Amino acid sequence: MTSRDQIIRLFRNRAGEYISGQEICSALQISRAAVWKQVEQLRDLGFEIEARRSQGYRLLESPDLLLSTDITSDLDTILVGQQIYCENEIKSTNQLAQQLAGKGAVEGTVVLADAQSAGRGRLGRKWESPAGVNLYCSILLKPQIPPRQAPQLTFLSAVATAETLREFCGVDARVKWPNDILVGGRKIAGLLNELSAETEQIHSLVLGIGINVNMTSDQFPEDLRYPATSLRIETGESHFRLPLVRLLIKKVDSLYAEFLAEGFAPLRRRWEALFDLLDRQVEVDLGQRSITGVVGGLEPDGALKLFLADGSVERIIAGDVRPIGM
Ligand code: BTN
């Protein structure tokens, strides 16, 4: 743990109290001058710290920063979040997670960034990733399952994200097949899972989760394919990202444990409970062509069942689904 992490933890554990400079020196094994330097650096990051000559230092306000020391503190997960990387601005958290996987990073490694300069969206699109307002998160998994079952874990990140948003601030988050998260028909989160595998074995699967937290309407690009929203727009107030990301990590951890123990069935049930396009008329963009039909539900392997106008049934394995008449 760095001196900065230690001092933050000390302040957090003694919320509202003054801590003497001497006590901080002994706890961190650093000089008084070094303590002062740490305090100044924390202030530069946006921490409001009061200093009183006879009493010491007291933390008054913390900025909405994602720091690994805060995220890991009493996290109590089985696998996810044992290792956490919190970056300022990087190209893409998915890209870094893949690179770390190539260097042998442990399963459950989490990569977070304050901003992404080349955030990746599905179907080669860009994911708008301004600094300080949203959550850009990638989680590295190494499931011992055949690669053909990997799409089942797309449903895991969808359920984890939707359930997290519902529990966090009560929004009516829904899933859109295969993996967008919507509130009131507007996209609040996007998911991009990236797989590295051979025919028989998965090397790594990166669950990429982007949640629009405090983004305002004017921050969304105008050419979005799907109307977008954020937690702030939906609830009318801004939200700290720290408790949100902790909840998300815990949720992914417990759902993954359930998936490994019991397979896809429980996940599928949870996903169906969050799905609101059943029996709805949709258009599916398959890349080369698009088809329309009525959604008939989820197949046991996660494919979407679509009833076409000519009476035939199509199994959709990949595509972009949008309701018609919204
Ligand atoms: C979509 O197109 O809906 C998927 C968007 C996925 C965005 C997230 S943000 C964190 C992670 N890193 C990326 O580069 N993309 C995903």
Tab-separated table of C-alpha atoms and ligand atoms in Angstrom:
chain	number	residue	atom	x	y	z
A	1	MET	CA	0.000	0.000	0.000
A	2	THR	CA	1.346	3.457	-0.883
A	3	SER	CA	1.652	6.217	1.745
A	4	ARG	CA	-1.266	7.967	0.031
A	5	ASP	CA	-3.446	4.859	0.359
A	6	GLN	CA	-2.429	4.423	4.004
A	7	ILE	CA	-3.270	7.986	4.951
A	8	ILE	CA	-6.650	7.786	3.157
A	9	ARG	CA	-7.446	4.576	4.993
A	10	LEU	CA	-6.470	6.156	8.300
A	11	PHE	CA	-8.754	9.134	7.674
A	12	ARG	CA	-11.611	6.874	6.614
A	13	ASN	CA	-11.269	4.621	9.662
A	14	ARG	CA	-11.378	7.653	11.942
A	15	ALA	CA	-14.114	9.573	10.137
A	16	GLY	CA	-14.777	13.010	11.651
A	17	GLU	CA	-11.833	12.805	14.090
A	18	TYR	CA	-8.670	14.838	14.253
A	19	ILE	CA	-5.561	12.706	13.860
A	20	SER	CA	-2.322	14.167	15.141
A	21	GLY	CA	0.604	14.647	12.782
A	22	GLN	CA	2.675	12.506	15.160
A	23	GLU	CA	0.220	9.622	14.943
A	24	ILE	CA	0.223	9.772	11.141
A	25	CYS	CA	4.037	9.852	11.144
A	26	SER	CA	4.244	6.690	13.249
A	27	ALA	CA	1.442	4.880	11.391
A	28	LEU	CA	3.024	5.537	8.005
A	29	GLN	CA	6.643	5.514	9.185
A	30	ILE	CA	7.333	8.820	7.455
A	31	SER	CA	8.554	12.271	8.579
A	32	ARG	CA	6.324	15.228	9.468
A	33	ALA	CA	7.387	16.968	6.290
A	34	ALA	CA	6.345	13.904	4.282
A	35	VAL	CA	2.938	13.860	6.035
A	36	TRP	CA	2.437	17.504	5.096
A	37	LYS	CA	3.380	16.701	1.492
A	38	GLN	CA	0.862	13.833	1.399
A	39	VAL	CA	-1.861	16.103	2.802
A	40	GLU	CA	-1.068	18.738	0.161
A	41	GLN	CA	-1.241	16.119	-2.602
A	42	LEU	CA	-4.597	14.885	-1.315
A	43	ARG	CA	-5.867	18.463	-1.320
A	44	ASP	CA	-4.735	18.802	-4.936
A	45	LEU	CA	-6.825	15.726	-5.729
A	46	GLY	CA	-9.868	17.431	-4.221
A	47	PHE	CA	-9.838	16.117	-0.624
A	48	GLU	CA	-10.856	18.778	1.873
A	49	ILE	CA	-8.593	18.368	4.902
A	50	GLU	CA	-8.639	20.665	7.907
A	51	ALA	CA	-5.385	21.227	9.802
A	52	ARG	CA	-5.468	22.466	13.429
A	53	ARG	CA	-2.278	23.301	15.231
A	54	SER	CA	-3.011	21.502	18.495
A	55	GLN	CA	-5.254	18.703	17.201
A	56	GLY	CA	-3.915	17.529	13.852
A	57	TYR	CA	-5.695	16.762	10.606
A	58	ARG	CA	-9.339	16.008	9.914
A	59	LEU	CA	-10.903	14.846	6.653
A	60	LEU	CA	-13.985	16.931	5.840
A	61	GLU	CA	-14.909	16.017	2.248
A	62	SER	CA	-13.728	13.469	-0.314
A	63	PRO	CA	-13.877	13.921	-4.074
A	64	ASP	CA	-15.640	11.413	-6.332
A	65	LEU	CA	-12.451	9.554	-7.146
A	66	LEU	CA	-12.002	5.860	-7.729
A	67	LEU	CA	-9.072	4.745	-5.595
A	68	SER	CA	-8.198	1.084	-5.180
A	69	THR	CA	-7.701	1.477	-1.430
A	70	ASP	CA	-11.334	2.628	-1.038
A	71	ILE	CA	-12.665	-0.045	-3.375
A	72	THR	CA	-10.881	-2.971	-1.744
A	73	SER	CA	-11.539	-1.909	1.854
A	74	ASP	CA	-13.742	-4.686	3.412
A	75	LEU	CA	-14.843	-5.708	-0.079
A	76	ASP	CA	-15.290	-9.308	1.002
A	77	THR	CA	-15.576	-10.987	-2.394
A	78	ILE	CA	-14.602	-14.522	-3.369
A	79	LEU	CA	-12.745	-13.750	-6.565
A	80	VAL	CA	-13.591	-10.472	-8.230
A	81	GLY	CA	-11.564	-7.428	-7.142
A	82	GLN	CA	-8.605	-9.228	-5.524
A	83	GLN	CA	-6.501	-7.067	-7.812
A	84	ILE	CA	-7.712	-3.616	-8.884
A	85	TYR	CA	-6.126	-1.155	-11.283
A	86	CYS	CA	-7.475	2.419	-11.155
A	87	GLU	CA	-6.155	4.530	-13.996
A	88	ASN	CA	-6.619	8.203	-14.855
A	89	GLU	CA	-7.023	8.169	-18.621
A	90	ILE	CA	-6.240	5.160	-20.790
A	91	LYS	CA	-7.383	4.092	-24.237
A	92	SER	CA	-9.752	1.411	-23.035
A	93	THR	CA	-10.156	-0.592	-19.822
A	94	ASN	CA	-10.965	-3.661	-21.940
A	95	GLN	CA	-7.712	-3.251	-23.819
A	96	LEU	CA	-5.679	-2.926	-20.605
A	97	ALA	CA	-7.474	-5.921	-19.055
A	98	GLN	CA	-6.612	-7.994	-22.136
A	99	GLN	CA	-2.976	-6.902	-21.946
A	100	LEU	CA	-2.849	-7.777	-18.249
A	101	ALA	CA	-4.403	-11.164	-19.022
A	102	GLY	CA	-1.589	-11.780	-21.513
A	103	LYS	CA	0.896	-11.084	-18.721
A	104	GLY	CA	-0.763	-13.596	-16.399
A	105	ALA	CA	-3.057	-11.340	-14.325
A	106	VAL	CA	-5.191	-13.255	-11.835
A	107	GLU	CA	-8.811	-14.103	-12.495
A	108	GLY	CA	-11.084	-11.423	-11.049
A	109	THR	CA	-8.691	-8.557	-11.836
A	110	VAL	CA	-10.641	-5.310	-12.224
A	111	VAL	CA	-9.531	-2.384	-14.386
A	112	LEU	CA	-11.144	1.042	-13.913
A	113	ALA	CA	-10.416	4.331	-15.616
A	114	ASP	CA	-11.548	7.881	-14.961
A	115	ALA	CA	-11.620	8.500	-18.730
A	116	GLN	CA	-11.057	6.470	-21.909
A	117	SER	CA	-9.558	8.016	-25.043
A	118	ALA	CA	-10.627	5.091	-27.236
A	119	GLY	CA	-13.508	3.449	-25.361
A	120	ARG	CA	-14.746	0.461	-27.348
A	121	GLY	CA	-18.405	-0.132	-28.076
A	122	ARG	CA	-20.080	-3.103	-29.719
A	123	LEU	CA	-19.871	-3.686	-33.465
A	124	GLY	CA	-16.718	-1.550	-33.735
A	125	ARG	CA	-18.401	1.585	-32.421
A	126	LYS	CA	-16.833	4.126	-30.089
A	127	TRP	CA	-17.967	4.431	-26.451
A	128	GLU	CA	-18.129	8.033	-25.308
A	129	SER	CA	-15.939	8.178	-22.176
A	130	PRO	CA	-15.498	11.675	-20.704
A	131	ALA	CA	-13.479	12.128	-17.488
A	132	GLY	CA	-14.862	12.006	-13.974
A	133	VAL	CA	-18.521	11.394	-14.648
A	134	ASN	CA	-19.055	7.743	-15.533
A	135	LEU	CA	-17.954	4.237	-14.743
A	136	TYR	CA	-15.626	2.439	-17.168
A	137	CYS	CA	-14.924	-1.003	-15.787
A	138	SER	CA	-13.439	-4.251	-17.104
A	139	ILE	CA	-13.354	-7.525	-15.210
A	140	LEU	CA	-11.057	-10.367	-16.185
A	141	LEU	CA	-12.488	-13.880	-15.896
A	142	LYS	CA	-10.991	-17.238	-16.847
A	143	PRO	CA	-13.945	-19.640	-16.744
A	144	GLN	CA	-13.197	-23.311	-17.304
A	145	ILE	CA	-16.062	-23.758	-19.752
A	146	PRO	CA	-16.106	-24.561	-23.489
A	147	PRO	CA	-15.696	-21.352	-25.555
A	148	ARG	CA	-19.124	-21.881	-27.162
A	149	GLN	CA	-20.685	-21.230	-23.729
A	150	ALA	CA	-18.872	-17.896	-23.312
A	151	PRO	CA	-21.876	-15.856	-24.609
A	152	GLN	CA	-23.732	-16.994	-21.462
A	153	LEU	CA	-21.485	-14.642	-19.506
A	154	THR	CA	-22.802	-11.715	-21.519
A	155	PHE	CA	-25.988	-12.287	-19.573
A	156	LEU	CA	-23.974	-12.250	-16.366
A	157	SER	CA	-22.706	-8.712	-16.895
A	158	ALA	CA	-26.175	-7.604	-18.011
A	159	VAL	CA	-27.869	-9.006	-14.909
A	160	ALA	CA	-25.093	-7.714	-12.625
A	161	THR	CA	-25.336	-4.198	-14.053
A	162	ALA	CA	-29.133	-3.982	-14.088
A	163	GLU	CA	-29.496	-5.418	-10.564
A	164	THR	CA	-26.749	-3.097	-9.290
A	165	LEU	CA	-28.464	-0.011	-10.717
A	166	ARG	CA	-31.821	-1.064	-9.278
A	167	GLU	CA	-30.360	-1.641	-5.808
A	168	PHE	CA	-28.143	1.432	-5.919
A	169	CYS	CA	-30.785	4.053	-6.568
A	170	GLY	CA	-34.065	2.348	-7.397
A	171	VAL	CA	-34.117	3.013	-11.156
A	172	ASP	CA	-36.182	0.590	-13.232
A	173	ALA	CA	-33.201	-0.840	-15.131
A	174	ARG	CA	-34.087	-3.402	-17.826
A	175	VAL	CA	-32.034	-5.599	-20.142
A	176	LYS	CA	-32.221	-5.520	-23.920
A	177	TRP	CA	-30.998	-8.633	-25.746
A	178	PRO	CA	-28.223	-9.413	-25.751
A	179	ASN	CA	-26.750	-6.902	-23.376
A	180	ASP	CA	-27.733	-3.235	-23.311
A	181	ILE	CA	-29.163	-1.813	-20.115
A	182	LEU	CA	-32.080	0.571	-20.493
A	183	VAL	CA	-34.101	2.807	-18.207
A	184	GLY	CA	-37.379	4.019	-19.664
A	185	GLY	CA	-36.281	2.812	-23.128
A	186	ARG	CA	-33.036	4.835	-22.989
A	187	LYS	CA	-29.591	3.282	-22.794
A	188	ILE	CA	-27.903	3.831	-19.431
A	189	ALA	CA	-25.153	1.217	-19.719
A	190	GLY	CA	-23.390	-0.753	-22.423
A	191	LEU	CA	-21.555	-4.045	-22.166
A	192	LEU	CA	-18.766	-5.436	-24.290
A	193	ASN	CA	-17.378	-8.880	-23.532
A	194	GLU	CA	-14.157	-9.781	-25.313
A	195	LEU	CA	-12.967	-13.374	-25.514
A	196	SER	CA	-9.549	-14.845	-26.081
A	197	ALA	CA	-9.814	-18.596	-26.679
A	198	GLU	CA	-8.674	-21.652	-28.629
A	199	THR	CA	-11.118	-24.238	-29.952
A	200	GLU	CA	-11.298	-26.084	-26.643
A	201	GLN	CA	-10.214	-23.589	-24.035
A	202	ILE	CA	-10.896	-20.048	-22.875
A	203	HIS	CA	-7.747	-18.073	-22.072
A	204	SER	CA	-9.535	-15.000	-20.853
A	205	LEU	CA	-12.879	-13.300	-20.999
A	206	VAL	CA	-13.040	-9.586	-20.306
A	207	LEU	CA	-16.405	-8.240	-19.166
A	208	GLY	CA	-16.471	-4.569	-20.189
A	209	ILE	CA	-19.103	-2.447	-18.441
A	210	GLY	CA	-19.759	1.219	-19.145
A	211	ILE	CA	-22.347	2.977	-16.965
A	212	ASN	CA	-23.518	6.546	-17.568
A	213	VAL	CA	-23.519	7.890	-14.010
A	214	ASN	CA	-23.342	11.688	-13.840
A	215	MET	CA	-23.334	12.525	-17.543
A	216	THR	CA	-25.655	15.363	-18.496
A	217	SER	CA	-27.727	15.527	-21.712
A	218	ASP	CA	-25.336	17.990	-23.367
A	219	GLN	CA	-22.434	15.539	-22.906
A	220	PHE	CA	-23.977	12.892	-25.149
A	221	PRO	CA	-22.950	12.982	-28.813
A	222	GLU	CA	-25.746	13.885	-31.205
A	223	ASP	CA	-25.379	10.912	-33.528
A	224	LEU	CA	-26.204	8.203	-30.984
A	225	ARG	CA	-27.998	5.241	-32.513
A	226	TYR	CA	-30.026	4.745	-29.382
A	227	PRO	CA	-31.402	7.433	-27.027
A	228	ALA	CA	-29.167	7.616	-23.983
A	229	THR	CA	-29.588	8.526	-20.339
A	230	SER	CA	-27.633	8.520	-17.076
A	231	LEU	CA	-28.322	7.903	-13.388
A	232	ARG	CA	-28.165	11.640	-12.830
A	233	ILE	CA	-30.745	12.347	-15.541
A	234	GLU	CA	-33.038	9.606	-14.221
A	235	THR	CA	-32.837	10.470	-10.529
A	236	GLY	CA	-32.253	14.236	-10.717
A	237	GLU	CA	-29.146	14.066	-8.515
A	238	SER	CA	-25.503	13.209	-8.933
A	239	HIS	CA	-24.041	10.034	-7.469
A	240	PHE	CA	-20.693	8.980	-5.998
A	241	ARG	CA	-19.107	6.328	-8.171
A	242	LEU	CA	-17.319	4.552	-5.318
A	243	PRO	CA	-20.328	2.823	-3.699
A	244	LEU	CA	-21.663	2.030	-7.180
A	245	VAL	CA	-18.510	0.283	-8.328
A	246	ARG	CA	-18.227	-1.637	-5.048
A	247	LEU	CA	-21.781	-2.894	-5.444
A	248	LEU	CA	-21.111	-3.839	-9.071
A	249	ILE	CA	-17.973	-5.800	-8.190
A	250	LYS	CA	-19.783	-7.664	-5.410
A	251	LYS	CA	-22.673	-8.442	-7.733
A	252	VAL	CA	-20.448	-9.800	-10.510
A	253	ASP	CA	-18.602	-11.864	-7.889
A	254	SER	CA	-21.733	-13.479	-6.458
A	255	LEU	CA	-23.345	-14.106	-9.850
A	256	TYR	CA	-20.137	-15.647	-11.172
A	257	ALA	CA	-19.915	-17.942	-8.129
A	258	GLU	CA	-23.540	-18.959	-8.737
A	259	PHE	CA	-22.837	-19.552	-12.448
A	260	LEU	CA	-19.819	-21.758	-11.705
A	261	ALA	CA	-21.761	-23.764	-9.127
A	262	GLU	CA	-25.154	-24.080	-10.823
A	263	GLY	CA	-24.650	-23.293	-14.507
A	264	PHE	CA	-26.636	-20.954	-16.746
A	265	ALA	CA	-30.206	-21.696	-15.568
A	266	PRO	CA	-30.362	-19.324	-12.521
A	267	LEU	CA	-28.745	-16.550	-14.532
A	268	ARG	CA	-31.185	-17.051	-17.362
A	269	ARG	CA	-34.127	-16.754	-14.935
A	270	ARG	CA	-32.738	-13.542	-13.457
A	271	TRP	CA	-32.153	-12.113	-16.932
A	272	GLU	CA	-35.689	-12.967	-18.067
A	273	ALA	CA	-37.082	-11.162	-15.027
A	274	LEU	CA	-35.345	-8.007	-16.276
A	275	PHE	CA	-36.302	-8.362	-19.934
A	276	ASP	CA	-39.195	-6.314	-21.292
A	277	LEU	CA	-39.182	-7.052	-25.023
A	278	LEU	CA	-40.996	-10.352	-24.721
A	279	ASP	CA	-43.832	-10.540	-27.276
A	280	ARG	CA	-42.741	-7.171	-28.706
A	281	GLN	CA	-42.153	-6.426	-32.395
A	282	VAL	CA	-38.438	-5.764	-32.972
A	283	GLU	CA	-35.953	-5.117	-35.737
A	284	VAL	CA	-32.703	-7.063	-35.541
A	285	ASP	CA	-29.639	-5.655	-37.266
A	286	LEU	CA	-27.544	-8.669	-38.247
A	287	GLY	CA	-24.769	-6.631	-39.820
A	288	GLN	CA	-25.321	-7.559	-43.492
A	289	ARG	CA	-29.119	-7.530	-43.276
A	290	SER	CA	-31.853	-6.816	-40.800
A	291	ILE	CA	-35.018	-8.748	-40.008
A	292	THR	CA	-38.171	-7.970	-38.111
A	293	GLY	CA	-40.208	-10.268	-35.924
A	294	VAL	CA	-41.822	-10.818	-32.562
A	295	VAL	CA	-39.608	-11.794	-29.620
A	296	GLY	CA	-40.428	-15.274	-28.337
A	297	GLY	CA	-37.936	-15.447	-25.466
A	298	LEU	CA	-34.541	-16.821	-24.665
A	299	GLU	CA	-33.300	-20.261	-25.747
A	300	PRO	CA	-31.440	-22.330	-23.134
A	301	ASP	CA	-28.093	-21.341	-24.688
A	302	GLY	CA	-28.914	-17.611	-24.658
A	303	ALA	CA	-29.988	-17.254	-28.320
A	304	LEU	CA	-33.012	-15.034	-28.955
A	305	LYS	CA	-36.078	-16.704	-30.445
A	306	LEU	CA	-37.788	-14.568	-33.077
A	307	PHE	CA	-41.143	-15.339	-34.755
A	308	LEU	CA	-41.102	-14.003	-38.316
A	309	ALA	CA	-44.145	-12.823	-40.273
A	310	ASP	CA	-44.013	-15.903	-42.572
A	311	GLY	CA	-44.509	-18.181	-39.546
A	312	SER	CA	-40.898	-19.350	-39.371
A	313	VAL	CA	-38.751	-19.120	-36.247
A	314	GLU	CA	-35.273	-17.626	-36.313
A	315	ARG	CA	-32.615	-18.191	-33.661
A	316	ILE	CA	-30.555	-15.022	-33.270
A	317	ILE	CA	-27.052	-15.549	-31.924
A	318	ALA	CA	-25.629	-12.062	-32.492
A	319	GLY	CA	-27.187	-8.788	-33.553
A	320	ASP	CA	-28.529	-5.455	-32.458
A	321	VAL	CA	-32.171	-5.550	-31.359
A	322	ARG	CA	-34.397	-2.483	-31.243
A	323	PRO	CA	-38.103	-2.336	-30.537
A	324	ILE	CA	-40.244	-1.027	-33.380
A	325	GLY	CA	-42.592	1.820	-32.666
A	326	MET	CA	-40.716	3.426	-29.716
B	1	BTN	C1	-21.883	-0.886	-26.285
B	1	BTN	O1	-21.601	-0.560	-27.442
B	1	BTN	O2	-23.028	-0.777	-25.859
B	1	BTN	C2	-20.817	-1.449	-25.379
B	1	BTN	C3	-20.094	-0.374	-24.634
B	1	BTN	C4	-19.073	-0.913	-23.643
B	1	BTN	C5	-18.292	0.193	-22.991
B	1	BTN	C6	-17.391	-0.305	-21.907
B	1	BTN	S1	-16.685	1.015	-20.981
B	1	BTN	C7	-15.617	-0.083	-20.191
B	1	BTN	C8	-15.150	-1.082	-21.227
B	1	BTN	N1	-13.993	-0.595	-21.930
B	1	BTN	C9	-14.238	-0.354	-23.216
B	1	BTN	O3	-13.407	0.087	-24.032
B	1	BTN	N2	-15.525	-0.644	-23.495
B	1	BTN	C10	-16.208	-1.161	-22.328
